[in-house]
PDB file of C-alpha atoms in Angstrom:
ATOM      1  CA  GLN A  18     110.312 143.136 104.925  1.00 89.00           C
ATOM      2  CA  VAL A  19     110.122 143.477 108.291  1.00 93.00           C
ATOM      3  CA  GLN A  20     112.374 141.647 110.627  1.00 96.00           C
ATOM      4  CA  LEU A  21     112.467 140.506 113.798  1.00 98.00           C
ATOM      5  CA  VAL A  22     115.025 138.757 115.655  1.00 98.00           C
ATOM      6  CA  GLU A  23     114.723 138.089 119.542  1.00 98.00           C
ATOM      7  CA  SER A  24     117.359 137.147 121.663  1.00 98.00           C
ATOM      8  CA  GLY A  25     118.496 136.666 125.179  1.00 98.00           C
ATOM      9  CA  GLY A  26     116.727 133.531 125.655  1.00 98.00           C
ATOM     10  CA  GLY A  27     117.410 131.574 128.115  1.00 98.00           C
ATOM     11  CA  SER A  28     117.515 128.984 130.856  1.00 98.00           C
ATOM     12  CA  VAL A  29     117.256 130.468 134.857  1.00 98.00           C
ATOM     13  CA  GLN A  30     116.499 129.012 138.565  1.00 98.00           C
ATOM     14  CA  SER A  31     113.023 130.643 140.096  1.00 98.00           C
ATOM     15  CA  GLY A  32     114.097 134.308 141.157  1.00 97.00           C
ATOM     16  CA  GLY A  33     115.837 134.918 138.465  1.00 98.00           C
ATOM     17  CA  SER A  34     116.512 137.965 136.401  1.00 98.00           C
ATOM     18  CA  LEU A  35     116.973 137.545 132.421  1.00 98.00           C
ATOM     19  CA  LYS A  36     116.814 140.509 129.474  1.00 98.00           C
ATOM     20  CA  LEU A  37     114.596 139.522 126.662  1.00 98.00           C
ATOM     21  CA  ILE A  38     116.673 141.930 123.399  1.00 98.00           C
ATOM     22  CA  CYS A  39     113.970 142.388 119.890  1.00 98.00           C
ATOM     23  CA  GLU A  40     116.506 143.714 116.912  1.00 97.00           C
ATOM     24  CA  ALA A  41     114.017 144.893 114.095  1.00 96.00           C
ATOM     25  CA  SER A  42     115.354 145.566 110.697  1.00 93.00           C
ATOM     26  CA  GLY A  43     112.951 146.491 107.750  1.00 90.00           C
ATOM     27  CA  PHE A  44     110.389 148.592 110.058  1.00 81.00           C
ATOM     28  CA  SER A  45     110.675 152.111 108.649  1.00 84.00           C
ATOM     29  CA  TYR A  46     107.137 154.066 110.746  1.00 84.00           C
ATOM     30  CA  SER A  47     107.331 156.689 112.549  1.00 82.00           C
ATOM     31  CA  SER A  48     104.027 155.961 114.458  1.00 86.00           C
ATOM     32  CA  TYR A  49     104.086 151.952 115.932  1.00 92.00           C
ATOM     33  CA  SER A  50     103.825 150.065 118.610  1.00 96.00           C
ATOM     34  CA  MET A  51     106.134 146.282 119.814  1.00 97.00           C
ATOM     35  CA  ALA A  52     105.167 143.821 122.165  1.00 98.00           C
ATOM     36  CA  TRP A  53     105.793 140.507 123.692  1.00 98.00           C
ATOM     37  CA  PHE A  54     104.323 137.687 123.375  1.00 98.00           C
ATOM     38  CA  ARG A  55     104.325 134.164 124.972  1.00 98.00           C
ATOM     39  CA  GLN A  56     103.359 130.326 124.501  1.00 98.00           C
ATOM     40  CA  ALA A  57     103.925 127.338 126.958  1.00 97.00           C
ATOM     41  CA  PRO A  58     103.130 123.904 125.665  1.00 92.00           C
ATOM     42  CA  GLY A  59      99.968 123.063 125.576  1.00 95.00           C
ATOM     43  CA  LYS A  60      98.635 126.884 126.468  1.00 96.00           C
ATOM     44  CA  GLU A  61      97.939 129.353 124.474  1.00 97.00           C
ATOM     45  CA  ARG A  62      99.813 132.405 123.278  1.00 98.00           C
ATOM     46  CA  GLU A  63      98.968 135.442 125.610  1.00 98.00           C
ATOM     47  CA  GLY A  64     100.260 138.876 125.390  1.00 98.00           C
ATOM     48  CA  VAL A  65     103.217 140.391 128.497  1.00 98.00           C
ATOM     49  CA  ALA A  66     103.167 143.155 127.544  1.00 98.00           C
ATOM     50  CA  THR A  67     103.495 145.852 124.946  1.00 98.00           C
ATOM     51  CA  ILE A  68     104.914 149.691 124.347  1.00 97.00           C
ATOM     52  CA  SER A  69     104.575 152.654 121.844  1.00 96.00           C
ATOM     53  CA  VAL A  70     106.347 154.854 119.784  1.00 94.00           C
ATOM     54  CA  TYR A  71     105.527 157.785 122.131  1.00 94.00           C
ATOM     55  CA  GLY A  72     106.607 155.831 125.126  1.00 93.00           C
ATOM     56  CA  GLY A  73     102.736 154.488 126.622  1.00 95.00           C
ATOM     57  CA  LYS A  74     103.382 150.981 128.048  1.00 96.00           C
ATOM     58  CA  ARG A  75     100.327 148.047 129.278  1.00 97.00           C
ATOM     59  CA  TYR A  76     101.576 145.364 131.187  1.00 97.00           C
ATOM     60  CA  ALA A  77      98.913 141.755 131.530  1.00 97.00           C
ATOM     61  CA  ASP A  78      98.072 141.150 135.287  1.00 96.00           C
ATOM     62  CA  PHE A  79     100.848 138.704 135.622  1.00 94.00           C
ATOM     63  CA  VAL A  80     103.456 140.284 135.535  1.00 91.00           C
ATOM     64  CA  LYS A  81     103.042 143.930 136.259  1.00 72.00           C
ATOM     65  CA  GLY A  82     106.285 144.674 138.937  1.00 92.00           C
ATOM     66  CA  ARG A  83     108.029 142.371 137.737  1.00 98.00           C
ATOM     67  CA  PHE A  84     108.845 142.414 133.992  1.00 98.00           C
ATOM     68  CA  THR A  85     109.805 145.501 132.052  1.00 98.00           C
ATOM     69  CA  ILE A  86     109.727 146.296 128.819  1.00 98.00           C
ATOM     70  CA  SER A  87     111.593 149.337 126.665  1.00 98.00           C
ATOM     71  CA  LEU A  88     111.803 150.183 123.283  1.00 97.00           C
ATOM     72  CA  ASP A  89     115.058 152.261 121.525  1.00 96.00           C
ATOM     73  CA  ASN A  90     113.612 153.584 118.645  1.00 94.00           C
ATOM     74  CA  ALA A  91     117.116 154.698 117.415  1.00 93.00           C
ATOM     75  CA  LYS A  92     117.899 151.266 116.831  1.00 94.00           C
ATOM     76  CA  LYS A  93     114.489 149.914 116.365  1.00 94.00           C
ATOM     77  CA  THR A  94     115.561 147.458 119.762  1.00 97.00           C
ATOM     78  CA  LEU A  95     112.867 146.293 121.801  1.00 98.00           C
ATOM     79  CA  TYR A  96     113.693 144.862 125.510  1.00 98.00           C
ATOM     80  CA  LEU A  97     111.876 142.940 128.366  1.00 98.00           C
ATOM     81  CA  GLU A  98     113.449 143.104 131.198  1.00 98.00           C
ATOM     82  CA  MET A  99     112.278 140.321 133.848  1.00 98.00           C
ATOM     83  CA  ASN A 100     112.749 139.199 137.071  1.00 98.00           C
ATOM     84  CA  SER A 101     111.998 137.515 140.334  1.00 97.00           C
ATOM     85  CA  LEU A 102     111.204 134.346 137.765  1.00 98.00           C
ATOM     86  CA  ASN A 103     109.353 131.593 138.160  1.00 97.00           C
ATOM     87  CA  THR A 104     108.198 128.545 136.517  1.00 97.00           C
ATOM     88  CA  GLU A 105     104.862 129.184 134.839  1.00 96.00           C
ATOM     89  CA  ASP A 106     107.037 131.969 133.248  1.00 97.00           C
ATOM     90  CA  THR A 107     108.789 129.322 131.296  1.00 98.00           C
ATOM     91  CA  ALA A 108     107.370 129.565 127.291  1.00 98.00           C
ATOM     92  CA  MET A 109     108.110 130.689 124.181  1.00 98.00           C
ATOM     93  CA  TYR A 110     108.216 134.028 123.911  1.00 98.00           C
ATOM     94  CA  SER A 111     107.512 136.432 120.562  1.00 98.00           C
ATOM     95  CA  CYS A 112     108.041 139.941 119.905  1.00 98.00           C
ATOM     96  CA  ALA A 113     105.368 141.479 117.693  1.00 98.00           C
ATOM     97  CA  ALA A 114     104.992 144.575 116.091  1.00 97.00           C
ATOM     98  CA  ASP A 115     102.107 146.661 114.826  1.00 95.00           C
ATOM     99  CA  ARG A 116     102.320 150.360 112.268  1.00 91.00           C
ATOM    100  CA  ARG A 117      99.547 151.425 114.107  1.00 88.00           C
ATOM    101  CA  LEU A 118      99.083 153.157 117.443  1.00 87.00           C
ATOM    102  CA  ARG A 119      95.881 151.220 119.334  1.00 91.00           C
ATOM    103  CA  PHE A 120      94.190 152.858 122.269  1.00 90.00           C
ATOM    104  CA  PRO A 121      93.772 151.537 124.288  1.00 93.00           C
ATOM    105  CA  LEU A 122      96.771 149.534 124.206  1.00 95.00           C
ATOM    106  CA  SER A 123      96.577 146.559 122.385  1.00 95.00           C
ATOM    107  CA  LEU A 124      97.862 142.604 123.944  1.00 96.00           C
ATOM    108  CA  ASN A 125      95.676 140.853 121.358  1.00 96.00           C
ATOM    109  CA  SER A 126      97.998 139.436 118.778  1.00 97.00           C
ATOM    110  CA  ALA A 127      95.203 139.430 116.028  1.00 96.00           C
ATOM    111  CA  ASP A 128      96.582 143.172 115.939  1.00 96.00           C
ATOM    112  CA  PHE A 129     100.632 142.541 115.113  1.00 97.00           C
ATOM    113  CA  PRO A 130     100.488 140.805 111.702  1.00 96.00           C
ATOM    114  CA  TYR A 131     104.868 141.283 112.308  1.00 97.00           C
ATOM    115  CA  TRP A 132     105.987 138.474 114.058  1.00 98.00           C
ATOM    116  CA  GLY A 133     110.144 137.113 115.309  1.00 98.00           C
ATOM    117  CA  GLN A 134     110.739 133.429 115.529  1.00 97.00           C
ATOM    118  CA  GLY A 135     111.053 133.411 119.407  1.00 98.00           C
ATOM    119  CA  THR A 136     113.078 133.161 122.559  1.00 98.00           C
ATOM    120  CA  GLN A 137     113.157 129.826 124.836  1.00 98.00           C
ATOM    121  CA  VAL A 138     112.783 130.675 128.630  1.00 98.00           C
ATOM    122  CA  THR A 139     112.720 128.233 131.122  1.00 98.00           C
ATOM    123  CA  VAL A 140     112.873 128.265 134.689  1.00 98.00           C
ATOM    124  CA  SER A 141     113.354 125.895 137.032  1.00 98.00           C
ATOM    125  CA  SER A 142     112.310 125.271 140.776  1.00 94.00           C
TER     126      SER A 142
END
């Protein structure tokens, strides 16, 4: 059974940084992709960044240059390093996994069958 567990969320001031972690278990696929999504209160879920096991990456336009996604395949652990946070980044951040590789990499939540519970990120001004 696939399980994704996020950690690393918290409260920071505008301009601050956080590093999110997502640990996967029961996920034994050799070719896969993982992604971070976020959902703010009253808003739809949106894709933040995705990465394939081969290193390909894709970012949403609103995070380019501020966030970095990385993957430790041996540990099946996904990371999201977030810098220059602003109040609009406040949301519940969830990681997701897909056992298939798509080209181009997808930031569509419907393409990811496995999900974690999420970790809250709150940015104050």
